[in-house]
Structures are given as C-alpha cells and as structure tokens.
C-alpha cells in the first residue's frame, strides 16, 4: 500500500514518528476513526478557504461599502464557471488514483501523478487566457449592475492571472488526499490564508482601488499554496514522489484522467451554468440583493465544507476498498459517510438559520438591513436544506468511485442545469420574487437526490450481491 511519508526529523537528525501527520490507510483499521482523521482536515481546509473569502468581503464591506462587496459577488459566477470546469478534471485523478492505490499498482500511480500535474499547469495557462477574454461578455450576460461592473471586471482579470497556481494547488492537493495525506494541505491553506488576510488589510490601506487590493491578495495566496503543495510532492517518499527533471506526460494516463474527469468537469461546469439565470435574476433586484446573496453564499459555502468533506472521503474510502476487493468495508464506508454527512449538515443548517442575521451583519455591516433581509432568504431556503445536498454529494462521489462519473454528470445536467433553467423560465415569471429564486435550489436538490438514490441502489445491489463492479 502506498502512503505519505509520516516521518519527521529532530534537531539531531534522528527520525521520529510524527504525531500530526498520521497516514490514513482506508483499507485497514477502525473506519469511523479513520474517516474523521481523513475528513476533518478537508473540512477545515474548505472552511478556511471560504473564511478567507469572507474576510475579503468583510474588509471591502467595512473599508469600501456594499458596492465593492457586490463587485466581488458579481464576479463569482464567472470565476466559478471557468475554474470549476478546469478543477473538475482533478476528480478523474482522484478516482483512478484511489483504485491504483487499492491495487498497489506502483507504475500507474507514478504515471497518474506526473501527468496530472502537467495537465494542471497547461490547463491553468489556458484558463488564464479564457478568463481574461470572457469576463466582459459574461458580466454583460448576467446583467451586472453598472455601478459595480468595472470593479467586477478588474477582480476577475487579476484573479485569473493566478489560474495556473490555483489549478496546480487543486490537482496537487487532490493527489495528496487520495494518497491519505489530508493534513498538509490544511497547513498550506492556513499559511496562504494568513498571508491573504494580512495583504487584504495592508493593500486596502495602500491602494485606492480596494477591489484590486483584495484580488491581488487572493492571487498571491494561491501562488503560495501551489508552491507549498509542489514542494511537498517533490519531497515525497515512495512511488508518488515528483522529480521535476524526470516528470513525464503519459498519454494513456491523460486519457484515463479525461475519461473519468470530463464527466466530473461537466458536473462542476453545469452548476455555475445553471446559476447564470439565477444570477441574472438576483442582479435585477439591485446592489443590496447582490451583497446580501453574496454574504449568505459565503456562509453557505463555509457550512457546505462539512458534507463536502464526507463526499470527498467517499471517493478515497470506497475507491481504495473497491480496488482492494473488500466488499464489507465498501458497504460500511458508504453508510458511515452518508449518516455523518446528513446528521451534521442538518444540525448546522438549523443553528445557522437561528443566528443568521448576526453572521450576515458581520459581512455586510449591521446597517445594511436590506442586504441582510435578502441574505436571510437564502439561508432559510437553501442552507436549512443543506443535508439534502450532503446526501447528493455522498451518492455522487460513491458512484464515481464505482466507475460511473458519466451518470452523475448526466444527472447534474438534468437537474442543476435543465431543471433550474425551466424553473426560471416557467415558475419565476409567475412569482418574480427573491424567495422564488432561492426555492429553485432546494427543489432541484430534492429531485436530484431521488434519481441518485434509485441508480445507486441498483449499482450497490449488483456489487454487494453479484460482485459486479465496473473496471477502470
């Protein structure tokens, strides 16, 4: 079995066992304990990433006002659309790497790691160009208000300048997590995040253009996190170690990454695409609605880290055990992960809605009562039902581990894109209110969950009763 290096050195050069950097062998040991050891750093990493985004908006809200916050919020649909599509390919890396780790296939592990990193850099350069050129038409298409258009455009172009670093971090951290190391990516996020917050404050004081200051701070933090992940992979012990002078692009490995990554990439892509009409409708309510929705979205994303962590763990725990042929452990992994995701998400959703005005006020300012009202609508219609999204996440990643990313992609297209477009075309015009827009999220989640449940039951039955599993 291939895992991360768990050794560290004292000042005398003696090798000692690291307490913090504990390896996770998904195929052996007590599952619940291993799930928490593996998942908690992922959750914390995601929370910190979104907290740093909240810090961006909080600094802007307090130093430049709600128009600046709206500018960053209006840019979100564009950045997430392009970055999500590119990062989605890293799911292909996670799927096939988990299987190879379970099978202890050293050559394939090495080829997958090298090819994934080269793909990240090449794709990052392409994303930087596309993002720079596509920003104006996207902002126009979403009817970005004139008073925050220039700020949103500036933020997007600075943000995409660091796209190669962003993708390198995402692909590199996906590799580390699949190999069992979820703790070092957490440390790298902390380091980059502290720099981000510090630069936010310093640059907002020094620069007259506050949106540019926040964008520069974000770009620098992404470069730092990418450098740290690459450093870790270059100092890895085992077959997954990266030697830059020997790194090679393997066409067959790239084909495997595309085979499983493209459906996942499409799944990531349709989310912001499905939200384009929603963003357009939100923008039509004005700056306060954009600011309130942006603030609530930040709270939502922080909370979504919990179900997302268990979903990501599904790929690793189920993928490795499928590769190892341990049916009992595959079954246990799924039910533990699903139960934890649902219970934790439900509790957090209720608690957040009860204290929602407090958290929203921290971001947009206590005096922005209209923005807070809009934000509360999102919390009550979306965050309260976060547990449904959690169920979908575990189903989706479990099906990907079984080798069915295409089905998850088709399902996401149907409900995240198709259904939401129909809702905004047919339902919203009948009741053109902000609450109607928010309700679209919850209904699409529920319908998505029903289809996932039916197909997963079939795949699960074939695997557990018939021993049939799709080969990679």
Short mmCIF file of C-alpha atoms in Angstrom, two decimals:
data_model
loop_
_atom_site.label_atom_id
_atom_site.label_comp_id
_atom_site.label_asym_id
_atom_site.label_seq_id
_atom_site.Cartn_x
_atom_site.Cartn_y
_atom_site.Cartn_z
CA UNK A 1 0.00 0.00 0.00
CA UNK A 2 1.37 3.44 -0.88
CA UNK A 3 1.01 6.24 1.63
CA UNK A 4 2.51 9.55 2.55
CA UNK A 5 5.72 9.88 4.48
CA UNK A 6 4.93 10.04 8.19
CA UNK A 7 8.47 10.63 9.40
CA UNK A 8 9.94 13.87 10.67
CA UNK A 9 13.38 14.77 11.99
CA UNK A 10 14.52 16.32 15.26
CA UNK A 11 17.42 18.74 15.54
CA UNK A 12 19.91 15.87 15.83
CA UNK A 13 18.80 14.29 12.57
CA UNK A 14 17.13 11.34 14.29
CA UNK A 15 13.99 10.03 12.63
CA UNK A 16 10.96 10.27 14.91
CA UNK A 17 7.30 9.48 14.35
CA UNK A 18 5.13 12.45 13.51
CA UNK A 19 2.09 12.82 15.74
CA UNK A 20 0.26 15.23 13.48
CA UNK A 21 0.99 13.79 10.03
CA UNK A 22 -0.77 10.50 10.55
CA UNK A 23 -1.22 8.31 7.50
CA UNK A 24 -4.66 7.02 6.61
CA UNK A 25 -4.92 3.51 5.20
CA UNK A 26 -8.54 3.36 4.06
CA UNK A 27 -8.35 -0.42 3.68
CA UNK A 28 -7.40 -1.23 7.28
CA UNK A 29 -8.34 -0.18 10.80
CA UNK A 30 -11.45 1.25 12.51
CA UNK A 31 -13.47 3.03 9.83
CA UNK A 32 -15.16 5.79 11.82
CA UNK A 33 -11.88 6.86 13.41
CA UNK A 34 -10.11 6.83 10.04
CA UNK A 35 -12.95 8.74 8.39
CA UNK A 36 -12.63 11.54 10.95
CA UNK A 37 -8.82 11.59 10.73
CA UNK A 38 -9.11 11.86 6.96
CA UNK A 39 -12.14 14.15 6.71
CA UNK A 40 -11.61 16.75 9.44
CA UNK A 41 -8.56 18.34 7.71
CA UNK A 42 -10.54 18.51 4.44
CA UNK A 43 -13.42 20.21 6.22
CA UNK A 44 -11.11 22.66 7.97
CA UNK A 45 -9.27 23.40 4.72
CA UNK A 46 -12.51 24.19 2.92
CA UNK A 47 -13.82 26.28 5.81
CA UNK A 48 -10.61 28.28 5.95
CA UNK A 49 -10.70 28.87 2.20
CA UNK A 50 -14.20 30.27 2.43
CA UNK A 51 -13.45 32.20 5.62
CA UNK A 52 -10.66 33.93 3.78
CA UNK A 53 -13.17 34.79 1.05
CA UNK A 54 -15.48 36.12 3.76
CA UNK A 55 -12.53 38.14 5.07
CA UNK A 56 -12.14 39.65 1.59
CA UNK A 57 -15.76 40.76 1.63
CA UNK A 58 -15.65 41.89 5.25
CA UNK A 59 -12.63 44.10 4.56
CA UNK A 60 -14.36 45.51 1.49
CA UNK A 61 -17.66 45.98 3.29
CA UNK A 62 -16.06 47.93 6.10
CA UNK A 63 -13.48 49.87 4.06
CA UNK A 64 -15.28 50.44 0.75
CA UNK A 65 -19.01 49.70 1.19
CA UNK A 66 -21.58 47.33 -0.28
CA UNK A 67 -20.84 48.31 -3.90
CA UNK A 68 -17.33 46.85 -3.60
CA UNK A 69 -18.76 43.70 -1.99
CA UNK A 70 -21.26 43.48 -4.84
CA UNK A 71 -18.41 43.77 -7.37
CA UNK A 72 -16.68 40.71 -5.90
CA UNK A 73 -20.01 38.91 -5.62
CA UNK A 74 -20.92 39.65 -9.24
CA UNK A 75 -17.57 38.23 -10.36
CA UNK A 76 -18.22 34.95 -8.56
CA UNK A 77 -20.38 33.40 -11.27
CA UNK A 78 -17.66 33.99 -13.89
CA UNK A 79 -14.73 32.74 -11.81
CA UNK A 80 -16.61 29.68 -10.58
CA UNK A 81 -17.81 28.80 -14.09
CA UNK A 82 -14.34 28.61 -15.60
CA UNK A 83 -12.33 27.41 -12.59
CA UNK A 84 -14.89 24.73 -11.68
CA UNK A 85 -14.73 23.21 -15.16
CA UNK A 86 -10.93 23.02 -15.04
CA UNK A 87 -10.68 21.77 -11.46
CA UNK A 88 -13.34 19.14 -12.19
CA UNK A 89 -10.79 17.16 -14.18
CA UNK A 90 -8.85 16.56 -10.96
CA UNK A 91 -11.74 14.32 -9.90
CA UNK A 92 -10.56 11.95 -12.62
CA UNK A 93 -7.18 11.87 -10.92
CA UNK A 94 -8.77 11.05 -7.56
CA UNK A 95 -10.97 8.28 -8.98
CA UNK A 96 -8.27 6.35 -10.82
CA UNK A 97 -5.55 7.04 -8.25
CA UNK A 98 -7.73 5.63 -5.45
CA UNK A 99 -8.21 2.40 -7.42
CA UNK A 100 -4.49 2.10 -8.20
CA UNK A 101 -3.60 2.66 -4.54
CA UNK A 102 -6.04 -0.08 -3.53
CA UNK A 103 -4.47 -2.38 -6.13
CA UNK A 104 -0.92 -1.27 -5.17
CA UNK A 105 -0.14 -0.57 -8.85
CA UNK A 106 3.06 1.49 -8.48
CA UNK A 107 3.74 2.28 -12.14
CA UNK A 108 0.22 3.55 -12.75
CA UNK A 109 0.38 5.66 -9.58
CA UNK A 110 3.56 7.35 -10.77
CA UNK A 111 2.20 7.99 -14.27
CA UNK A 112 -1.04 9.42 -12.93
CA UNK A 113 0.71 11.83 -10.55
CA UNK A 114 3.14 13.19 -13.18
CA UNK A 115 0.52 13.58 -15.88
CA UNK A 116 -1.96 15.24 -13.53
CA UNK A 117 0.49 17.96 -12.51
CA UNK A 118 1.47 18.74 -16.10
CA UNK A 119 -2.20 18.84 -17.02
CA UNK A 120 -2.86 21.31 -14.20
CA UNK A 121 -0.19 23.74 -15.39
CA UNK A 122 -1.17 23.58 -19.06
CA UNK A 123 -4.85 23.89 -18.30
CA UNK A 124 -4.15 26.76 -15.90
CA UNK A 125 -2.49 28.79 -18.63
CA UNK A 126 -5.45 28.20 -20.94
CA UNK A 127 -7.89 29.17 -18.19
CA UNK A 128 -5.98 32.41 -17.55
CA UNK A 129 -6.40 33.45 -21.19
CA UNK A 130 -10.04 32.38 -21.45
CA UNK A 131 -10.94 34.08 -18.17
CA UNK A 132 -9.33 37.35 -19.24
CA UNK A 133 -11.14 37.40 -22.59
CA UNK A 134 -14.50 36.02 -21.46
CA UNK A 135 -15.02 38.32 -18.47
CA UNK A 136 -16.74 41.27 -20.26
CA UNK A 137 -19.35 39.22 -22.18
CA UNK A 138 -20.12 37.10 -19.11
CA UNK A 139 -20.68 40.15 -16.92
CA UNK A 140 -22.87 41.68 -19.60
CA UNK A 141 -24.85 38.44 -20.00
CA UNK A 142 -25.58 38.31 -16.27
CA UNK A 143 -26.68 41.97 -16.27
CA UNK A 144 -24.06 43.06 -13.76
CA UNK A 145 -25.16 46.49 -12.43
CA UNK A 146 -23.26 49.40 -13.92
CA UNK A 147 -22.07 50.71 -10.55
CA UNK A 148 -20.08 47.55 -9.83
CA UNK A 149 -19.19 46.42 -13.39
CA UNK A 150 -15.69 47.93 -13.53
CA UNK A 151 -14.79 46.54 -10.12
CA UNK A 152 -16.03 43.06 -11.04
CA UNK A 153 -14.09 43.10 -14.31
CA UNK A 154 -10.89 44.18 -12.57
CA UNK A 155 -11.27 41.49 -9.88
CA UNK A 156 -11.84 38.74 -12.46
CA UNK A 157 -8.80 39.63 -14.55
CA UNK A 158 -6.43 39.78 -11.59
CA UNK A 159 -7.93 36.56 -10.18
CA UNK A 160 -7.38 34.62 -13.42
CA UNK A 161 -3.77 35.75 -13.67
CA UNK A 162 -3.11 33.22 -10.89
CA UNK A 163 -5.15 30.43 -12.52
CA UNK A 164 -2.11 28.15 -13.15
CA UNK A 165 -1.26 28.32 -9.44
CA UNK A 166 -4.87 27.71 -8.44
CA UNK A 167 -5.13 24.59 -10.59
CA UNK A 168 -1.72 23.30 -9.51
CA UNK A 169 -2.79 23.52 -5.87
CA UNK A 170 -6.14 21.82 -6.53
CA UNK A 171 -4.63 18.95 -8.53
CA UNK A 172 -1.68 18.56 -6.15
CA UNK A 173 -3.85 18.55 -3.05
CA UNK A 174 -6.21 16.03 -4.72
CA UNK A 175 -3.22 13.72 -5.18
CA UNK A 176 -2.10 14.12 -1.56
CA UNK A 177 -5.59 13.49 -0.22
CA UNK A 178 -6.12 10.40 -2.33
CA UNK A 179 -2.82 9.03 -1.03
CA UNK A 180 -4.02 9.58 2.54
CA UNK A 181 -2.48 12.96 3.42
CA UNK A 182 -5.25 15.46 4.17
CA UNK A 183 -3.32 17.29 6.89
CA UNK A 184 -0.56 19.01 4.94
CA UNK A 185 -2.97 20.69 2.51
CA UNK A 186 -4.66 22.09 5.62
CA UNK A 187 -1.39 23.60 6.84
CA UNK A 188 -0.72 25.08 3.41
CA UNK A 189 -4.17 26.68 3.36
CA UNK A 190 -3.53 28.19 6.80
CA UNK A 191 -0.19 29.68 5.69
CA UNK A 192 -1.61 31.06 2.45
CA UNK A 193 -4.73 32.30 4.21
CA UNK A 194 -2.84 34.24 6.85
CA UNK A 195 -0.87 35.93 4.08
CA UNK A 196 -4.14 36.63 2.27
CA UNK A 197 -5.77 38.33 5.26
CA UNK A 198 -2.65 40.36 6.03
CA UNK A 199 -2.33 41.52 2.43
CA UNK A 200 -6.05 42.34 2.31
CA UNK A 201 -5.66 44.84 5.12
CA UNK A 202 -2.30 46.24 4.01
CA UNK A 203 -3.21 46.65 0.33
CA UNK A 204 -6.66 48.09 1.09
CA UNK A 205 -4.90 50.77 3.13
CA UNK A 206 -2.25 51.46 0.49
CA UNK A 207 -4.23 51.16 -2.76
CA UNK A 208 -7.09 53.46 -3.77
CA UNK A 209 -8.80 50.64 -5.73
CA UNK A 210 -9.98 48.32 -2.93
CA UNK A 211 -11.31 45.58 -5.22
CA UNK A 212 -7.90 45.34 -6.90
CA UNK A 213 -6.25 45.12 -3.48
CA UNK A 214 -8.38 42.13 -2.49
CA UNK A 215 -7.84 40.43 -5.86
CA UNK A 216 -4.06 40.81 -5.61
CA UNK A 217 -4.07 39.38 -2.09
CA UNK A 218 -6.10 36.39 -3.29
CA UNK A 219 -3.78 35.75 -6.24
CA UNK A 220 -0.66 35.87 -4.05
CA UNK A 221 -2.17 33.42 -1.56
CA UNK A 222 -2.97 30.98 -4.39
CA UNK A 223 0.61 31.12 -5.63
CA UNK A 224 1.92 30.39 -2.13
CA UNK A 225 -0.40 27.39 -1.61
CA UNK A 226 0.58 25.96 -5.02
CA UNK A 227 4.28 26.31 -4.24
CA UNK A 228 3.86 24.51 -0.92
CA UNK A 229 1.95 21.58 -2.45
CA UNK A 230 4.53 21.20 -5.21
CA UNK A 231 7.33 21.29 -2.63
CA UNK A 232 5.61 18.51 -0.68
CA UNK A 233 5.21 16.30 -3.75
CA UNK A 234 8.86 16.83 -4.67
CA UNK A 235 9.91 15.69 -1.16
CA UNK A 236 7.57 12.73 -1.08
CA UNK A 237 8.94 9.30 -0.14
CA UNK A 238 7.63 6.48 -2.29
CA UNK A 239 6.49 5.92 -5.85
CA UNK A 240 4.40 9.10 -5.92
CA UNK A 241 7.43 11.36 -5.42
CA UNK A 242 7.74 14.03 -8.11
CA UNK A 243 11.15 14.71 -9.64
CA UNK A 244 10.80 17.80 -11.81
CA UNK A 245 13.72 16.84 -14.06
CA UNK A 246 12.14 13.43 -14.71
CA UNK A 247 8.46 14.34 -14.81
CA UNK A 248 6.79 12.87 -17.88
CA UNK A 249 3.48 13.27 -19.64
CA UNK A 250 1.88 9.87 -20.29
CA UNK A 251 -0.80 9.93 -22.98
CA UNK A 252 -2.53 6.79 -21.67
CA UNK A 253 -2.70 8.28 -18.16
CA UNK A 254 -4.04 11.53 -19.60
CA UNK A 255 -6.70 9.54 -21.44
CA UNK A 256 -7.77 7.89 -18.17
CA UNK A 257 -7.90 11.26 -16.42
CA UNK A 258 -10.07 12.64 -19.23
CA UNK A 259 -12.27 9.54 -19.28
CA UNK A 260 -13.26 9.97 -15.65
CA UNK A 261 -12.50 13.66 -15.29
CA UNK A 262 -14.54 15.10 -18.16
CA UNK A 263 -17.90 13.90 -16.79
CA UNK A 264 -16.92 15.28 -13.37
CA UNK A 265 -15.77 18.51 -15.04
CA UNK A 266 -19.12 18.81 -16.79
CA UNK A 267 -20.82 18.26 -13.44
CA UNK A 268 -18.80 21.13 -11.99
CA UNK A 269 -19.46 23.27 -15.04
CA UNK A 270 -23.23 22.93 -15.09
CA UNK A 271 -23.54 24.29 -11.54
CA UNK A 272 -22.49 27.85 -12.42
CA UNK A 273 -24.14 27.50 -15.85
CA UNK A 274 -27.38 26.54 -14.18
CA UNK A 275 -26.96 29.53 -11.91
CA UNK A 276 -26.49 32.04 -14.74
CA UNK A 277 -30.20 32.83 -15.00
CA UNK A 278 -30.41 32.80 -11.22
CA UNK A 279 -27.54 35.30 -11.03
CA UNK A 280 -29.24 37.44 -13.65
CA UNK A 281 -32.46 37.46 -11.61
CA UNK A 282 -30.58 38.30 -8.40
CA UNK A 283 -28.76 41.15 -10.14
CA UNK A 284 -32.11 42.59 -11.23
CA UNK A 285 -33.02 43.17 -7.56
CA UNK A 286 -30.11 45.63 -7.22
CA UNK A 287 -26.89 46.08 -5.29
CA UNK A 288 -28.38 45.22 -1.88
CA UNK A 289 -29.68 41.88 -3.16
CA UNK A 290 -26.29 41.06 -4.71
CA UNK A 291 -24.47 41.96 -1.49
CA UNK A 292 -26.91 40.02 0.71
CA UNK A 293 -26.85 36.96 -1.52
CA UNK A 294 -23.06 37.11 -1.73
CA UNK A 295 -22.78 37.26 2.07
CA UNK A 296 -25.25 34.38 2.55
CA UNK A 297 -23.44 32.42 -0.15
CA UNK A 298 -20.21 32.80 1.82
CA UNK A 299 -21.91 31.44 4.95
CA UNK A 300 -23.41 28.64 2.86
CA UNK A 301 -20.03 27.69 1.40
CA UNK A 302 -18.44 27.52 4.85
CA UNK A 303 -21.16 25.16 6.07
CA UNK A 304 -21.03 23.12 2.85
CA UNK A 305 -17.48 22.17 3.81
CA UNK A 306 -18.89 19.55 6.18
CA UNK A 307 -20.95 17.49 3.71
CA UNK A 308 -18.31 18.15 1.05
CA UNK A 309 -15.62 16.63 3.28
CA UNK A 310 -17.58 13.41 3.67
CA UNK A 311 -18.33 13.36 -0.06
CA UNK A 312 -14.63 13.65 -0.95
CA UNK A 313 -13.85 10.91 1.56
CA UNK A 314 -16.31 8.67 -0.28
CA UNK A 315 -14.08 8.63 -3.36
CA UNK A 316 -11.00 7.64 -1.37
CA UNK A 317 -12.50 5.18 1.11
CA UNK A 318 -14.79 3.45 -1.35
CA UNK A 319 -12.34 3.65 -4.27
CA UNK A 320 -9.43 2.12 -2.36
CA UNK A 321 -11.57 -0.65 -0.88
CA UNK A 322 -13.16 -1.42 -4.24
CA UNK A 323 -9.63 -1.72 -5.61
CA UNK A 324 -8.69 -4.00 -2.70
CA UNK A 325 -11.83 -6.10 -3.24
CA UNK A 326 -13.16 -5.65 0.30
CA UNK A 327 -16.96 -5.65 -0.16
CA UNK A 328 -17.76 -5.43 3.55
CA UNK A 329 -15.57 -2.38 4.01
CA UNK A 330 -17.05 -0.69 0.94
CA UNK A 331 -20.55 -1.12 2.38
CA UNK A 332 -19.55 0.16 5.82
CA UNK A 333 -17.72 3.15 4.34
CA UNK A 334 -20.79 4.25 2.41
CA UNK A 335 -23.25 4.03 5.31
CA UNK A 336 -20.93 5.71 7.81
CA UNK A 337 -20.19 8.57 5.42
CA UNK A 338 -23.84 9.08 4.50
CA UNK A 339 -25.00 9.08 8.13
CA UNK A 340 -22.33 11.53 9.25
CA UNK A 341 -22.98 13.89 6.35
CA UNK A 342 -26.75 14.02 6.89
CA UNK A 343 -26.73 14.39 10.67
CA UNK A 344 -24.03 17.07 10.86
CA UNK A 345 -25.46 19.07 7.93
CA UNK A 346 -28.97 19.07 9.40
CA UNK A 347 -27.82 20.37 12.78
CA UNK A 348 -25.63 23.08 11.24
CA UNK A 349 -28.43 24.22 8.93
CA UNK A 350 -30.84 24.79 11.81
CA UNK A 351 -28.29 26.54 14.04
CA UNK A 352 -27.18 28.86 11.24
CA UNK A 353 -30.70 29.94 10.36
CA UNK A 354 -31.39 30.76 14.01
CA UNK A 355 -28.31 33.02 14.18
CA UNK A 356 -28.26 34.13 10.54
CA UNK A 357 -28.68 37.89 11.00
CA UNK A 358 -25.63 38.02 13.24
CA UNK A 359 -23.35 36.32 10.70
CA UNK A 360 -24.66 38.29 7.75
CA UNK A 361 -24.20 41.54 9.67
CA UNK A 362 -20.53 40.73 10.21
CA UNK A 363 -20.00 40.60 6.45
CA UNK A 364 -22.13 43.41 5.02
CA UNK A 365 -22.32 45.61 8.12
CA UNK A 366 -25.12 45.93 10.68
CA UNK A 367 -26.59 48.97 8.97
CA UNK A 368 -27.21 47.11 5.68
CA UNK A 369 -30.62 45.80 6.79
CA UNK A 370 -31.95 45.31 3.26
CA UNK A 371 -28.93 43.20 2.30
CA UNK A 372 -29.34 41.15 5.49
CA UNK A 373 -33.01 40.50 4.64
CA UNK A 374 -32.03 39.17 1.23
CA UNK A 375 -29.31 37.05 2.81
CA UNK A 376 -31.76 35.53 5.31
CA UNK A 377 -33.96 34.42 2.42
CA UNK A 378 -31.08 32.37 1.04
CA UNK A 379 -30.30 30.87 4.44
CA UNK A 380 -33.90 29.77 5.03
CA UNK A 381 -34.49 28.39 1.54
CA UNK A 382 -31.07 26.86 0.87
CA UNK A 383 -28.87 26.42 3.94
CA UNK A 384 -31.67 24.89 6.01
CA UNK A 385 -31.79 22.05 3.46
CA UNK A 386 -28.03 21.57 3.29
CA UNK A 387 -28.42 17.95 4.40
CA UNK A 388 -30.11 17.16 1.06
CA UNK A 389 -27.05 18.48 -0.75
CA UNK A 390 -24.97 16.31 1.60
CA UNK A 391 -26.85 13.19 0.54
CA UNK A 392 -26.30 14.07 -3.11
CA UNK A 393 -22.58 14.60 -2.50
CA UNK A 394 -22.03 11.15 -0.98
CA UNK A 395 -24.16 9.48 -3.68
CA UNK A 396 -22.27 11.31 -6.43
CA UNK A 397 -18.75 10.53 -5.18
CA UNK A 398 -19.69 6.94 -4.33
CA UNK A 399 -20.95 6.41 -7.88
CA UNK A 400 -17.75 7.94 -9.23
CA UNK A 401 -15.73 5.52 -7.10
CA UNK A 402 -17.76 2.68 -8.62
CA UNK A 403 -16.81 4.00 -12.07
CA UNK A 404 -19.97 5.90 -13.07
CA UNK A 405 -18.96 9.58 -13.39
CA UNK A 406 -20.94 9.85 -16.63
CA UNK A 407 -24.21 9.11 -14.83
CA UNK A 408 -23.53 11.76 -12.19
CA UNK A 409 -22.74 14.21 -14.98
CA UNK A 410 -25.98 13.48 -16.84
CA UNK A 411 -27.97 13.78 -13.62
CA UNK A 412 -26.37 17.11 -12.78
CA UNK A 413 -27.09 18.41 -16.27
CA UNK A 414 -30.72 17.37 -15.94
CA UNK A 415 -31.40 18.95 -12.56
CA UNK A 416 -28.71 21.54 -11.88
CA UNK A 417 -28.90 22.97 -15.39
CA UNK A 418 -32.08 21.80 -17.12
CA UNK A 419 -34.48 22.00 -14.20
CA UNK A 420 -33.18 25.35 -12.98
CA UNK A 421 -33.47 26.87 -16.44
CA UNK A 422 -37.06 25.63 -16.69
CA UNK A 423 -37.82 26.96 -13.20
CA UNK A 424 -36.52 30.40 -14.07
CA UNK A 425 -38.41 30.36 -17.38
CA UNK A 426 -41.73 28.96 -16.14
CA UNK A 427 -42.08 29.35 -12.37
CA UNK A 428 -40.18 32.57 -11.63
CA UNK A 429 -42.17 34.76 -14.08
CA UNK A 430 -45.36 33.70 -12.28
CA UNK A 431 -43.91 34.85 -8.94
CA UNK A 432 -40.96 37.20 -9.60
CA UNK A 433 -39.74 37.40 -6.02
CA UNK A 434 -36.33 36.77 -4.45
CA UNK A 435 -37.76 33.84 -2.44
CA UNK A 436 -38.87 32.14 -5.65
CA UNK A 437 -35.32 32.31 -6.98
CA UNK A 438 -33.92 30.74 -3.81
CA UNK A 439 -36.50 27.94 -3.77
CA UNK A 440 -35.14 26.76 -7.11
CA UNK A 441 -32.02 25.40 -5.37
CA UNK A 442 -33.88 23.23 -2.87
CA UNK A 443 -36.35 21.71 -5.32
CA UNK A 444 -33.57 20.78 -7.77
CA UNK A 445 -31.60 19.14 -4.92
CA UNK A 446 -34.60 17.03 -3.89
CA UNK A 447 -35.28 15.78 -7.43
CA UNK A 448 -31.58 15.08 -7.95
CA UNK A 449 -31.50 13.05 -4.74
CA UNK A 450 -34.38 10.82 -5.84
CA UNK A 451 -32.68 9.84 -9.10
CA UNK A 452 -29.32 9.29 -7.39
CA UNK A 453 -30.97 7.01 -4.82
CA UNK A 454 -32.61 4.81 -7.46
CA UNK A 455 -29.48 4.35 -9.58
CA UNK A 456 -27.17 3.90 -6.61
CA UNK A 457 -29.46 1.20 -5.19
CA UNK A 458 -29.03 -0.70 -8.46
CA UNK A 459 -25.21 -0.32 -8.53
CA UNK A 460 -24.95 -1.15 -4.82
CA UNK A 461 -27.09 -4.29 -5.24
CA UNK A 462 -25.03 -5.53 -8.21
CA UNK A 463 -21.79 -5.03 -6.30
CA UNK A 464 -22.79 -6.40 -2.89
CA UNK A 465 -24.97 -9.30 -4.13
CA UNK A 466 -23.49 -10.18 -7.52
CA UNK A 467 -19.90 -9.00 -7.11
CA UNK A 468 -20.17 -6.95 -10.31
CA UNK A 469 -18.05 -3.79 -10.43
CA UNK A 470 -17.08 -1.60 -13.36
CA UNK A 471 -13.39 -1.91 -14.21
CA UNK A 472 -11.05 1.05 -14.62
#
